[in-house]
PDB file of C-alpha atoms in Angstrom:
ATOM      1  CA  MET A   1     126.519 163.209  80.004  1.00  0.00           C
ATOM      2  CA  VAL A   2     125.531 166.816  80.456  1.00  0.00           C
ATOM      3  CA  ALA A   3     122.274 168.021  78.963  1.00  0.00           C
ATOM      4  CA  SER A   4     122.638 170.830  76.458  1.00  0.00           C
ATOM      5  CA  THR A   5     120.348 173.021  78.553  1.00  0.00           C
ATOM      6  CA  ALA A   6     122.603 172.588  81.590  1.00  0.00           C
ATOM      7  CA  TYR A   7     125.658 173.357  79.491  1.00  0.00           C
ATOM      8  CA  THR A   8     124.022 176.512  78.146  1.00  0.00           C
ATOM      9  CA  GLU A   9     123.089 177.691  81.636  1.00  0.00           C
ATOM     10  CA  VAL A  10     126.653 177.228  82.893  1.00  0.00           C
ATOM     11  CA  TRP A  11     128.045 178.936  79.793  1.00  0.00           C
ATOM     12  CA  GLN A  12     125.787 181.963  80.278  1.00  0.00           C
ATOM     13  CA  GLU A  13     126.765 182.277  83.945  1.00  0.00           C
ATOM     14  CA  ALA A  14     130.463 181.993  83.071  1.00  0.00           C
ATOM     15  CA  ARG A  15     130.089 184.805  80.545  1.00  0.00           C
ATOM     16  CA  LYS A  16     128.585 187.048  83.221  1.00  0.00           C
ATOM     17  CA  LEU A  17     131.591 186.376  85.445  1.00  0.00           C
ATOM     18  CA  ALA A  18     134.163 186.856  82.678  1.00  0.00           C
ATOM     19  CA  PHE A  19     132.793 189.967  80.975  1.00  0.00           C
ATOM     20  CA  THR A  20     131.549 193.371  82.029  1.00  0.00           C
ATOM     21  CA  PRO A  21     127.783 193.943  81.661  1.00  0.00           C
ATOM     22  CA  ALA A  22     128.425 195.920  78.456  1.00  0.00           C
ATOM     23  CA  GLN A  23     130.432 193.041  76.980  1.00  0.00           C
ATOM     24  CA  VAL A  24     128.060 190.208  77.852  1.00  0.00           C
ATOM     25  CA  ALA A  25     125.496 190.909  75.130  1.00  0.00           C
ATOM     26  CA  PRO A  26     127.771 190.990  72.066  1.00  0.00           C
ATOM     27  CA  LEU A  27     130.593 188.608  72.994  1.00  0.00           C
ATOM     28  CA  VAL A  28     130.817 184.823  72.799  1.00  0.00           C
ATOM     29  CA  ARG A  29     127.141 183.979  72.998  1.00  0.00           C
ATOM     30  CA  ARG A  30     127.896 180.333  72.162  1.00  0.00           C
ATOM     31  CA  PRO A  31     130.981 178.217  72.844  1.00  0.00           C
ATOM     32  CA  TYR A  32     131.366 177.899  69.055  1.00  0.00           C
ATOM     33  CA  ASP A  33     132.017 181.646  68.940  1.00  0.00           C
ATOM     34  CA  LEU A  34     135.399 181.000  70.596  1.00  0.00           C
ATOM     35  CA  ARG A  35     136.393 178.795  67.657  1.00  0.00           C
ATOM     36  CA  HIS A  36     135.241 181.424  65.182  1.00  0.00           C
ATOM     37  CA  ALA A  37     137.229 184.077  67.052  1.00  0.00           C
ATOM     38  CA  ALA A  38     140.354 181.911  67.048  1.00  0.00           C
ATOM     39  CA  VAL A  39     140.187 181.207  63.308  1.00  0.00           C
ATOM     40  CA  SER A  40     139.563 184.902  62.579  1.00  0.00           C
ATOM     41  CA  LEU A  41     142.505 185.870  64.785  1.00  0.00           C
ATOM     42  CA  TRP A  42     144.829 183.402  63.057  1.00  0.00           C
ATOM     43  CA  LEU A  43     143.880 184.691  59.606  1.00  0.00           C
ATOM     44  CA  ASN A  44     144.276 188.335  60.605  1.00  0.00           C
ATOM     45  CA  ALA A  45     147.620 187.538  62.219  1.00  0.00           C
ATOM     46  CA  GLY A  46     148.877 186.474  58.801  1.00  0.00           C
ATOM     47  CA  VAL A  47     148.848 182.692  59.278  1.00  0.00           C
ATOM     48  CA  SER A  48     148.483 181.152  55.825  1.00  0.00           C
ATOM     49  CA  ALA A  49     145.061 179.901  54.784  1.00  0.00           C
ATOM     50  CA  PRO A  50     146.259 176.277  54.353  1.00  0.00           C
ATOM     51  CA  ASP A  51     147.725 176.282  57.885  1.00  0.00           C
ATOM     52  CA  VAL A  52     144.591 177.795  59.402  1.00  0.00           C
ATOM     53  CA  ALA A  53     142.387 175.365  57.478  1.00  0.00           C
ATOM     54  CA  GLU A  54     144.383 172.408  58.782  1.00  0.00           C
ATOM     55  CA  ARG A  55     144.222 173.651  62.383  1.00  0.00           C
ATOM     56  CA  ALA A  56     140.485 174.313  62.098  1.00  0.00           C
ATOM     57  CA  GLY A  57     139.700 171.049  60.335  1.00  0.00           C
ATOM     58  CA  HIS A  58     138.449 172.779  57.179  1.00  0.00           C
ATOM     59  CA  SER A  59     139.391 172.603  53.555  1.00  0.00           C
ATOM     60  CA  VAL A  60     140.908 175.851  52.281  1.00  0.00           C
ATOM     61  CA  ASP A  61     137.800 176.314  50.114  1.00  0.00           C
ATOM     62  CA  VAL A  62     135.452 176.121  53.114  1.00  0.00           C
ATOM     63  CA  LEU A  63     137.758 178.261  55.246  1.00  0.00           C
ATOM     64  CA  LEU A  64     137.839 181.097  52.720  1.00  0.00           C
ATOM     65  CA  ARG A  65     134.125 180.876  51.981  1.00  0.00           C
ATOM     66  CA  VAL A  66     133.224 181.154  55.669  1.00  0.00           C
ATOM     67  CA  TYR A  67     135.973 183.419  56.985  1.00  0.00           C
ATOM     68  CA  ALA A  68     136.968 185.710  54.092  1.00  0.00           C
ATOM     69  CA  LYS A  69     134.629 188.374  55.474  1.00  0.00           C
ATOM     70  CA  CYS A  70     136.622 188.316  58.737  1.00  0.00           C
ATOM     71  CA  LEU A  71     139.844 189.433  57.077  1.00  0.00           C
ATOM     72  CA  ASP A  72     140.410 193.067  57.903  1.00  0.00           C
ATOM     73  CA  GLY A  73     143.164 195.497  57.065  1.00  0.00           C
ATOM     74  CA  GLN A  74     145.093 193.061  54.903  1.00  0.00           C
ATOM     75  CA  GLN A  75     145.162 195.174  51.745  1.00  0.00           C
ATOM     76  CA  GLU A  76     148.005 197.418  52.902  1.00  0.00           C
ATOM     77  CA  ILE A  77     150.086 194.407  53.955  1.00  0.00           C
ATOM     78  CA  ALA A  78     149.418 192.678  50.634  1.00  0.00           C
ATOM     79  CA  ASN A  79     150.358 195.802  48.682  1.00  0.00           C
ATOM     80  CA  ARG A  80     153.639 196.074  50.605  1.00  0.00           C
ATOM     81  CA  ARG A  81     154.466 192.419  49.947  1.00  0.00           C
ATOM     82  CA  ILE A  82     153.747 192.840  46.236  1.00  0.00           C
ATOM     83  CA  ASP A  83     155.905 195.976  46.102  1.00  0.00           C
ATOM     84  CA  ASP A  84     158.716 194.166  47.929  1.00  0.00           C
ATOM     85  CA  ALA A  85     158.523 191.219  45.537  1.00  0.00           C
ATOM     86  CA  LEU A  86     158.617 193.479  42.500  1.00  0.00           C
ATOM     87  CA  ALA A  87     161.584 195.388  43.869  1.00  0.00           C
ATOM     88  CA  ALA A  88     163.606 192.223  44.501  1.00  0.00           C
TER      89      ALA A  88
END
């Protein structure tokens, strides 16, 4: 077993090696942040909410409650899809 303090120390050192000094402060402060980034990426890439929820181990309700604020720039895509559907 690894103590959480030891894990945190290793994580912080790894961040310093992986990121520039300007990036260290805002990026991936906790290992959990990687999971959050992945789920946000999947949603913004257009993966359906049910698929993302299954991959993340969430219900769709929890997924949308937690991650809806991470969706960015989807309105234009949604408008185009609606227009395409109406034109068909």
